[in-house]
Amino acid sequence: MERVNSGLGFVDSEPAWQRLEASRFQDARSRALRIHVSGVSERSPLASRLHGAASGGAAIVMAGEPLSASPWWRWTVRGTALDWFGPALASAVPADQPDILLDLHGTENARPLRTWRVVDAFGRPVLRASAAAGSPPDRPLVSSLYLVEATGEGAGWFTLAEAHISARHRSRGLLDALGRAVVWLVAAAIRKQYTSKQPSHPAPFQPLSPTLARAVTTRLSRAGAVVRDHLATDVWAIGMAAEPIENFLTSRTVSASSWFEIPCNEGFVADPFPWPGRPGAILYERYSNKAGRASIEALVPDEGGQPQTVPLQLDISTHLSYPFTYAEPGLVLCLPEMLWERKQLIYRLEPDAPPAVLAEVAKDVAMADPTLFRHDGLYWIAYNDADLGLHENLCLRYATRLEGPWIPHPLNPVKMDVRSSRPGGAPF
């Protein structure tokens, strides 16, 4: 495979970077950044999202007409978050000199000013058709994007931010995810100008060399994942192991002493959490094939020590899962995932009473896997915002009291990485 010329040159320019960084940093914090985006229509989906991401932190101008593309690529991105086309407009003539040129096509000649690009792991600009085609060989089901910066002609490129999204999406879903990642990368870099207390020293960006073998491996891995998703079904069960959970960090294996499961034709059980204060009791999700959704149940030992299942009465008729539990002296809480309700509640649990609502965390937010913990004098809830894509983003809310109010973190999503963003249980 012939390497696409991305225009990324590499020279040892770190001394120049360090000399420029301090003065640029102080100037950027004193006013809004002026960012010109080349080759993107003002009325395109991508432009609209970029304007939203820069709100309050930068002045973004779509400079010039949208760059043309092949009919196939233009049709492919049409209507997705990566679509940079829109109604024909006169070319914008910016009145001021920008602080940063955002070049998503990789076509701008080197200029004596800061230039940002969003590229894949091979250095290919994100708005080129080839950018979504390959993944690194060590993670073929992950599409990685990097926001890189050069400070002028002949300068090297440095990584300011990176995002890693799942490549298991269908084609248009992947383009949507790439578009959201582009916007998040730009927003993260803008916010960093104002939230950092001192200049940063990013690492040089070193792209991989695209090869035919890597492209074939990526396509085969993605095709295999699609076939598996169509022909196979996950069947879950709950294993009990009498050992500290941190042992998994060293052993990397699970040796369950017993299993709890239901017949596959009925559904499955998953997402187990202990019920603090009730030895041997757990809460879990029970998915019903017949109903097409899940509810929360408790597995509680009876007087003879035999387990019995008891439904948890939450008065929620939509899908429920991930019954996360949290305890403080005299207080036991549960935060079940209820993203189909587009709200999140915290329930107080009592052994002999129905769960009672303690607080409302959010309205009109699809929170997946809400995980409560305490850190540095505040209560925090980590979650995945399903509106931004499942698995790939990490969002946070915080409060001084469990009853709230629960405040969204101003940098949400604070992370975009499919490899480590979605919560998977209690922190330890």
Short mmCIF file of C-alpha atoms in Angstrom, two decimals:
data_model
loop_
_atom_site.label_atom_id
_atom_site.label_comp_id
_atom_site.label_asym_id
_atom_site.label_seq_id
_atom_site.Cartn_x
_atom_site.Cartn_y
_atom_site.Cartn_z
CA MET A 1 0.00 0.00 0.00
CA GLU A 2 1.37 3.41 -0.96
CA ARG A 3 1.63 5.77 1.96
CA VAL A 4 -0.62 8.80 1.69
CA ASN A 5 1.40 11.95 2.03
CA SER A 6 0.10 13.56 5.20
CA GLY A 7 2.49 16.50 5.17
CA LEU A 8 3.80 15.63 8.62
CA GLY A 9 7.51 16.26 8.80
CA PHE A 10 9.69 15.35 11.76
CA VAL A 11 12.66 17.30 13.00
CA ASP A 12 14.04 17.77 16.47
CA SER A 13 12.37 21.04 17.35
CA GLU A 14 11.75 20.60 21.06
CA PRO A 15 14.02 23.51 22.06
CA ALA A 16 12.01 25.84 19.79
CA TRP A 17 8.78 24.41 21.23
CA GLN A 18 9.92 25.13 24.76
CA ARG A 19 10.93 28.69 23.88
CA LEU A 20 7.57 29.47 22.30
CA GLU A 21 5.37 27.63 24.78
CA ALA A 22 5.56 29.98 27.77
CA SER A 23 4.68 33.16 25.85
CA ARG A 24 1.92 31.42 23.85
CA PHE A 25 0.50 29.90 27.00
CA GLN A 26 0.13 33.21 28.80
CA ASP A 27 -1.32 34.90 25.72
CA ALA A 28 -3.88 32.13 25.19
CA ARG A 29 -5.11 32.40 28.77
CA SER A 30 -5.70 36.15 28.45
CA ARG A 31 -8.29 35.97 25.63
CA ALA A 32 -10.28 33.65 23.42
CA LEU A 33 -8.31 31.75 20.80
CA ARG A 34 -8.94 32.65 17.17
CA ILE A 35 -9.15 29.41 15.16
CA HIS A 36 -9.65 29.27 11.41
CA VAL A 37 -10.91 25.99 9.95
CA SER A 38 -10.07 25.47 6.30
CA GLY A 39 -12.16 23.57 3.76
CA VAL A 40 -15.29 23.07 5.92
CA SER A 41 -18.71 24.52 5.09
CA GLU A 42 -20.18 26.90 7.66
CA ARG A 43 -23.53 25.08 7.45
CA SER A 44 -22.22 21.54 7.69
CA PRO A 45 -22.86 19.11 10.58
CA LEU A 46 -19.14 19.15 11.42
CA ALA A 47 -19.00 22.97 11.56
CA SER A 48 -22.04 23.10 13.81
CA ARG A 49 -20.44 20.69 16.27
CA LEU A 50 -17.12 22.55 16.21
CA HIS A 51 -18.85 25.83 17.02
CA GLY A 52 -20.58 24.16 19.95
CA ALA A 53 -17.35 22.65 21.23
CA ALA A 54 -15.55 26.00 21.13
CA SER A 55 -18.32 27.98 22.83
CA GLY A 56 -16.82 30.30 25.42
CA GLY A 57 -13.25 29.24 24.77
CA ALA A 58 -12.46 30.12 21.17
CA ALA A 59 -13.71 32.05 18.18
CA ILE A 60 -13.96 29.63 15.26
CA VAL A 61 -14.29 30.76 11.64
CA MET A 62 -14.86 28.45 8.68
CA ALA A 63 -12.39 29.99 6.25
CA GLY A 64 -12.86 29.31 2.56
CA GLU A 65 -15.09 26.99 0.58
CA PRO A 66 -15.52 23.31 1.53
CA LEU A 67 -12.88 21.12 -0.02
CA SER A 68 -14.18 18.89 -2.78
CA ALA A 69 -14.05 15.10 -2.57
CA SER A 70 -14.85 12.09 -4.71
CA PRO A 71 -18.60 11.43 -5.19
CA TRP A 72 -18.25 8.17 -3.26
CA TRP A 73 -16.60 9.76 -0.21
CA ARG A 74 -19.01 12.70 -0.25
CA TRP A 75 -21.99 10.33 -0.35
CA THR A 76 -20.46 8.17 2.41
CA VAL A 77 -20.08 11.00 4.93
CA ARG A 78 -23.34 12.73 4.01
CA GLY A 79 -25.40 13.48 7.10
CA THR A 80 -22.90 11.99 9.57
CA ALA A 81 -21.00 13.91 12.24
CA LEU A 82 -17.98 13.88 9.89
CA ASP A 83 -19.87 15.62 7.04
CA TRP A 84 -18.10 18.87 6.17
CA PHE A 85 -20.33 19.79 3.20
CA GLY A 86 -23.25 22.19 3.28
CA PRO A 87 -25.20 24.73 1.19
CA ALA A 88 -23.05 26.80 -1.10
CA LEU A 89 -21.84 30.03 0.51
CA ALA A 90 -19.49 32.79 -0.47
CA SER A 91 -15.96 32.17 0.74
CA ALA A 92 -15.37 33.56 4.18
CA VAL A 93 -12.76 36.31 4.37
CA PRO A 94 -11.59 36.40 8.00
CA ALA A 95 -10.88 39.92 9.21
CA ASP A 96 -8.24 38.96 11.73
CA GLN A 97 -5.14 36.83 11.83
CA PRO A 98 -5.83 33.46 13.50
CA ASP A 99 -3.91 32.07 16.43
CA ILE A 100 -4.41 28.54 15.07
CA LEU A 101 -5.16 27.04 11.68
CA LEU A 102 -7.22 23.84 11.97
CA ASP A 103 -6.47 21.80 8.86
CA LEU A 104 -8.57 18.61 8.83
CA HIS A 105 -7.84 17.80 5.16
CA GLY A 106 -4.04 18.00 5.36
CA THR A 107 -3.88 20.24 2.30
CA GLU A 108 -2.69 23.55 3.75
CA ASN A 109 0.88 24.53 3.07
CA ALA A 110 3.11 25.12 6.06
CA ARG A 111 2.60 28.57 7.55
CA PRO A 112 4.54 30.52 10.19
CA LEU A 113 1.77 30.00 12.76
CA ARG A 114 0.30 27.23 14.88
CA THR A 115 -1.38 24.50 12.86
CA TRP A 116 -3.61 21.77 14.24
CA ARG A 117 -4.50 18.58 12.45
CA VAL A 118 -6.56 15.55 13.43
CA VAL A 119 -4.92 12.43 12.05
CA ASP A 120 -5.13 8.68 12.47
CA ALA A 121 -2.36 6.45 13.80
CA PHE A 122 -0.72 6.51 10.37
CA GLY A 123 -0.68 10.31 10.14
CA ARG A 124 -3.52 10.52 7.59
CA PRO A 125 -5.86 13.53 7.99
CA VAL A 126 -9.27 12.53 9.30
CA LEU A 127 -11.31 13.94 6.40
CA ARG A 128 -9.53 11.78 3.85
CA ALA A 129 -11.30 8.59 2.89
CA SER A 130 -8.30 6.47 3.84
CA ALA A 131 -8.19 7.71 7.45
CA ALA A 132 -10.95 5.37 8.63
CA ALA A 133 -9.61 2.33 6.80
CA GLY A 134 -6.82 1.12 9.05
CA SER A 135 -6.02 0.38 12.68
CA PRO A 136 -2.77 -0.45 14.44
CA PRO A 137 -1.97 -4.19 14.33
CA ASP A 138 -1.99 -4.49 18.12
CA ARG A 139 -5.55 -3.09 18.34
CA PRO A 140 -7.37 -3.86 15.07
CA LEU A 141 -10.81 -3.11 16.57
CA VAL A 142 -9.80 0.36 17.77
CA SER A 143 -9.70 3.48 15.58
CA SER A 144 -7.30 6.04 17.03
CA LEU A 145 -7.27 9.77 16.31
CA TYR A 146 -4.70 12.33 17.41
CA LEU A 147 -4.83 16.11 17.53
CA VAL A 148 -1.33 17.20 16.58
CA GLU A 149 0.24 20.64 16.44
CA ALA A 150 3.13 22.24 14.59
CA THR A 151 4.38 25.72 15.43
CA GLY A 152 5.56 26.72 11.98
CA GLU A 153 7.30 25.67 8.78
CA GLY A 154 9.85 22.95 9.42
CA ALA A 155 8.65 22.28 12.96
CA GLY A 156 7.83 18.81 14.18
CA TRP A 157 4.33 17.65 15.10
CA PHE A 158 3.37 17.10 18.72
CA THR A 159 0.37 15.30 20.20
CA LEU A 160 -2.01 17.56 22.16
CA ALA A 161 -4.86 15.08 22.66
CA GLU A 162 -5.89 11.61 21.54
CA ALA A 163 -9.11 9.63 21.27
CA HIS A 164 -9.63 5.90 20.76
CA ILE A 165 -13.01 4.68 19.53
CA SER A 166 -14.41 1.28 18.75
CA ALA A 167 -13.99 0.12 15.17
CA ARG A 168 -16.85 -2.36 15.60
CA HIS A 169 -19.38 0.25 14.51
CA ARG A 170 -21.15 -0.16 11.21
CA SER A 171 -19.75 2.13 8.50
CA ARG A 172 -21.94 5.19 9.16
CA GLY A 173 -21.81 4.63 12.90
CA LEU A 174 -18.02 4.68 12.67
CA LEU A 175 -18.10 7.98 10.75
CA ASP A 176 -20.39 9.43 13.42
CA ALA A 177 -18.00 8.26 16.13
CA LEU A 178 -15.03 9.72 14.24
CA GLY A 179 -16.85 13.05 13.89
CA ARG A 180 -17.62 13.17 17.60
CA ALA A 181 -14.00 12.33 18.37
CA VAL A 182 -12.76 15.18 16.16
CA VAL A 183 -14.96 17.66 18.02
CA TRP A 184 -13.92 16.30 21.41
CA LEU A 185 -10.22 16.52 20.52
CA VAL A 186 -10.55 20.16 19.48
CA ALA A 187 -12.59 20.99 22.59
CA ALA A 188 -10.07 19.22 24.83
CA ALA A 189 -7.18 21.19 23.33
CA ILE A 190 -9.05 24.50 23.68
CA ARG A 191 -10.00 23.83 27.29
CA LYS A 192 -6.48 22.80 28.13
CA GLN A 193 -5.35 26.33 27.28
CA TYR A 194 -7.43 27.69 30.15
CA THR A 195 -7.47 24.92 32.75
CA SER A 196 -3.77 24.06 32.86
CA LYS A 197 -1.77 25.96 35.46
CA GLN A 198 1.46 25.75 33.55
CA PRO A 199 2.64 25.09 29.98
CA SER A 200 2.60 21.48 28.87
CA HIS A 201 5.30 19.68 26.93
CA PRO A 202 3.54 17.22 24.62
CA ALA A 203 5.34 14.29 23.11
CA PRO A 204 6.35 14.17 19.44
CA PHE A 205 3.82 12.40 17.23
CA GLN A 206 5.29 9.36 15.50
CA PRO A 207 2.92 7.88 12.89
CA LEU A 208 2.96 4.25 11.90
CA SER A 209 3.76 3.19 8.35
CA PRO A 210 0.64 1.91 6.58
CA THR A 211 1.15 -1.49 4.97
CA LEU A 212 -1.03 -3.87 3.01
CA ALA A 213 -0.73 -6.47 5.79
CA ARG A 214 -2.04 -4.01 8.38
CA ALA A 215 -4.96 -3.00 6.17
CA VAL A 216 -5.91 -6.63 5.50
CA THR A 217 -5.63 -7.54 9.20
CA THR A 218 -7.88 -4.63 10.15
CA ARG A 219 -10.55 -5.52 7.60
CA LEU A 220 -10.54 -9.21 8.54
CA SER A 221 -10.78 -8.42 12.25
CA ARG A 222 -13.68 -6.06 11.69
CA ALA A 223 -15.45 -8.52 9.40
CA GLY A 224 -14.98 -11.28 11.96
CA ALA A 225 -16.46 -9.09 14.70
CA VAL A 226 -19.50 -8.31 12.54
CA VAL A 227 -20.07 -12.00 11.77
CA ARG A 228 -19.74 -12.90 15.44
CA ASP A 229 -22.24 -10.21 16.45
CA HIS A 230 -24.77 -11.55 13.93
CA LEU A 231 -24.34 -15.27 14.51
CA ALA A 232 -23.54 -15.48 18.22
CA THR A 233 -25.25 -14.41 21.41
CA ASP A 234 -23.60 -13.57 24.71
CA VAL A 235 -24.77 -15.77 27.57
CA TRP A 236 -23.92 -14.43 31.01
CA ALA A 237 -23.71 -16.08 34.43
CA ILE A 238 -22.53 -14.94 37.85
CA GLY A 239 -19.51 -16.57 39.46
CA MET A 240 -18.68 -16.37 43.17
CA ALA A 241 -15.05 -16.40 44.27
CA ALA A 242 -13.89 -16.21 47.89
CA GLU A 243 -10.84 -14.02 47.32
CA PRO A 244 -10.03 -10.29 47.27
CA ILE A 245 -10.84 -8.66 43.96
CA GLU A 246 -7.40 -7.07 43.74
CA ASN A 247 -5.92 -10.56 43.26
CA PHE A 248 -7.18 -10.33 39.70
CA LEU A 249 -4.57 -7.66 38.97
CA THR A 250 -1.79 -10.21 39.39
CA SER A 251 -3.40 -13.54 38.52
CA ARG A 252 -5.51 -12.24 35.58
CA THR A 253 -7.76 -15.27 36.08
CA VAL A 254 -11.05 -15.93 37.83
CA SER A 255 -11.52 -19.20 39.72
CA ALA A 256 -15.17 -19.23 40.74
CA SER A 257 -16.17 -21.58 43.52
CA SER A 258 -19.82 -21.55 42.41
CA TRP A 259 -22.01 -20.23 39.63
CA PHE A 260 -25.48 -18.73 39.49
CA GLU A 261 -27.27 -18.89 36.13
CA ILE A 262 -30.68 -19.34 34.53
CA PRO A 263 -31.68 -21.38 31.46
CA CYS A 264 -30.47 -19.79 28.23
CA ASN A 265 -33.94 -19.92 26.68
CA GLU A 266 -35.16 -17.66 29.50
CA GLY A 267 -32.38 -15.08 29.38
CA PHE A 268 -29.33 -14.44 31.52
CA VAL A 269 -28.09 -12.85 34.75
CA ALA A 270 -25.28 -10.31 34.94
CA ASP A 271 -23.86 -7.26 36.75
CA PRO A 272 -23.65 -8.63 40.30
CA PHE A 273 -23.05 -6.29 43.25
CA PRO A 274 -22.99 -7.16 46.97
CA TRP A 275 -25.75 -5.88 49.23
CA PRO A 276 -23.73 -4.25 52.04
CA GLY A 277 -24.83 -5.33 55.49
CA ARG A 278 -26.54 -8.50 54.25
CA PRO A 279 -23.99 -11.35 54.20
CA GLY A 280 -24.29 -13.54 51.12
CA ALA A 281 -26.83 -11.25 49.42
CA ILE A 282 -26.23 -9.80 45.96
CA LEU A 283 -28.12 -7.56 43.53
CA TYR A 284 -27.99 -8.35 39.83
CA GLU A 285 -29.58 -7.78 36.44
CA ARG A 286 -31.95 -10.46 35.15
CA TYR A 287 -32.59 -10.21 31.41
CA SER A 288 -35.76 -11.79 30.05
CA ASN A 289 -35.82 -12.96 26.43
CA LYS A 290 -39.60 -12.84 26.49
CA ALA A 291 -39.84 -9.26 27.76
CA GLY A 292 -36.82 -8.03 25.79
CA ARG A 293 -35.52 -6.09 28.79
CA ALA A 294 -34.03 -6.61 32.22
CA SER A 295 -35.04 -5.94 35.81
CA ILE A 296 -33.15 -5.93 39.10
CA GLU A 297 -33.35 -8.86 41.49
CA ALA A 298 -31.72 -9.79 44.78
CA LEU A 299 -30.29 -13.18 45.63
CA VAL A 300 -30.80 -13.46 49.41
CA PRO A 301 -30.12 -16.46 51.70
CA ASP A 302 -33.22 -17.65 53.58
CA GLU A 303 -33.26 -18.78 57.21
CA GLY A 304 -31.79 -22.11 56.21
CA GLY A 305 -29.00 -20.49 54.21
CA GLN A 306 -30.49 -21.43 50.85
CA PRO A 307 -30.50 -18.64 48.23
CA GLN A 308 -33.82 -17.25 47.05
CA THR A 309 -34.50 -14.60 44.40
CA VAL A 310 -36.48 -11.50 45.28
CA PRO A 311 -37.44 -8.78 42.74
CA LEU A 312 -36.33 -5.26 43.68
CA GLN A 313 -39.40 -3.01 43.45
CA LEU A 314 -38.15 0.17 41.77
CA ASP A 315 -41.35 1.17 39.90
CA ILE A 316 -39.41 1.41 36.63
CA SER A 317 -40.93 -0.38 33.65
CA THR A 318 -38.02 0.04 31.21
CA HIS A 319 -34.70 -1.81 31.01
CA LEU A 320 -32.65 -1.82 34.23
CA SER A 321 -29.14 -3.12 34.81
CA TYR A 322 -25.90 -2.51 36.74
CA PRO A 323 -27.35 -2.18 40.29
CA PHE A 324 -24.26 -0.48 41.73
CA THR A 325 -24.20 -0.40 45.54
CA TYR A 326 -22.47 2.01 47.89
CA ALA A 327 -22.39 2.07 51.70
CA GLU A 328 -21.59 4.50 54.49
CA PRO A 329 -22.29 4.01 58.20
CA GLY A 330 -26.04 3.62 58.56
CA LEU A 331 -26.68 4.05 54.84
CA VAL A 332 -26.82 1.63 51.90
CA LEU A 333 -27.44 3.00 48.40
CA CYS A 334 -28.13 1.60 44.93
CA LEU A 335 -27.70 3.35 41.56
CA PRO A 336 -29.20 1.05 38.92
CA GLU A 337 -28.56 1.94 35.29
CA MET A 338 -31.83 3.30 33.84
CA LEU A 339 -30.66 5.00 30.68
CA TRP A 340 -33.90 4.26 28.81
CA GLU A 341 -35.63 6.49 31.37
CA ARG A 342 -33.20 9.32 30.52
CA LYS A 343 -32.73 10.08 34.17
CA GLN A 344 -30.71 8.73 37.07
CA LEU A 345 -31.90 8.14 40.63
CA ILE A 346 -30.16 7.08 43.83
CA TYR A 347 -32.13 4.67 46.00
CA ARG A 348 -31.75 3.93 49.68
CA LEU A 349 -31.91 0.23 50.50
CA GLU A 350 -33.45 -1.27 53.65
CA PRO A 351 -33.64 -5.05 54.30
CA ASP A 352 -37.40 -5.11 54.97
CA ALA A 353 -38.71 -2.14 53.00
CA PRO A 354 -39.02 -1.15 49.33
CA PRO A 355 -36.17 1.02 47.98
CA ALA A 356 -36.75 4.74 48.58
CA VAL A 357 -35.47 7.52 46.27
CA LEU A 358 -32.73 9.50 48.01
CA ALA A 359 -31.75 11.84 45.17
CA GLU A 360 -32.12 12.58 41.49
CA VAL A 361 -28.72 12.79 39.85
CA ALA A 362 -29.72 13.90 36.34
CA LYS A 363 -32.61 14.54 33.99
CA ASP A 364 -32.63 14.00 30.22
CA VAL A 365 -29.27 12.19 30.36
CA ALA A 366 -28.75 8.56 29.33
CA MET A 367 -26.26 7.45 31.99
CA ALA A 368 -24.76 4.00 31.55
CA ASP A 369 -23.02 2.14 34.40
CA PRO A 370 -23.21 4.95 37.02
CA THR A 371 -20.48 4.32 39.60
CA LEU A 372 -20.40 6.25 42.88
CA PHE A 373 -17.25 6.88 44.89
CA ARG A 374 -15.82 9.47 47.27
CA HIS A 375 -12.61 11.35 46.60
CA ASP A 376 -10.97 14.48 47.99
CA GLY A 377 -13.98 15.52 50.04
CA LEU A 378 -16.52 15.16 47.23
CA TYR A 379 -18.89 12.48 46.01
CA TRP A 380 -18.35 11.51 42.38
CA ILE A 381 -20.34 9.48 39.85
CA ALA A 382 -18.49 8.15 36.83
CA TYR A 383 -20.66 7.10 33.90
CA ASN A 384 -20.87 6.63 30.16
CA ASP A 385 -23.13 9.10 28.31
CA ALA A 386 -24.99 6.91 25.81
CA ASP A 387 -25.87 9.96 23.69
CA LEU A 388 -22.15 10.34 22.94
CA GLY A 389 -21.70 6.69 22.07
CA LEU A 390 -21.54 3.59 24.22
CA HIS A 391 -18.28 2.46 25.79
CA GLU A 392 -16.05 5.26 24.42
CA ASN A 393 -16.56 8.22 26.73
CA LEU A 394 -16.07 8.81 30.44
CA CYS A 395 -18.18 11.51 32.10
CA LEU A 396 -18.25 12.69 35.70
CA ARG A 397 -20.68 14.41 38.08
CA TYR A 398 -19.87 15.56 41.58
CA ALA A 399 -21.64 16.77 44.72
CA THR A 400 -20.84 17.81 48.26
CA ARG A 401 -23.83 15.83 49.57
CA LEU A 402 -25.35 12.57 48.40
CA GLU A 403 -28.70 14.35 48.07
CA GLY A 404 -27.12 16.69 45.50
CA PRO A 405 -27.17 18.84 43.55
CA TRP A 406 -25.04 16.73 41.21
CA ILE A 407 -22.96 19.00 38.97
CA PRO A 408 -21.62 17.85 35.57
CA HIS A 409 -17.86 18.13 35.22
CA PRO A 410 -17.14 21.14 32.97
CA LEU A 411 -14.83 19.06 30.75
CA ASN A 412 -17.33 16.24 30.08
CA PRO A 413 -16.51 13.90 28.55
CA VAL A 414 -13.24 13.93 30.43
CA LYS A 415 -11.92 11.02 28.39
CA MET A 416 -12.63 9.33 25.07
CA ASP A 417 -11.00 5.93 24.95
CA VAL A 418 -12.90 2.71 24.27
CA ARG A 419 -10.15 0.76 26.01
CA SER A 420 -10.69 2.23 29.47
CA SER A 421 -13.61 4.67 29.68
CA ARG A 422 -16.76 2.75 30.60
CA PRO A 423 -17.03 1.82 34.29
CA GLY A 424 -17.08 -1.88 35.07
CA GLY A 425 -17.74 -2.08 38.80
CA ALA A 426 -16.66 -0.59 42.10
CA PRO A 427 -13.28 1.18 42.08
CA PHE A 428 -10.62 -0.55 44.16
#
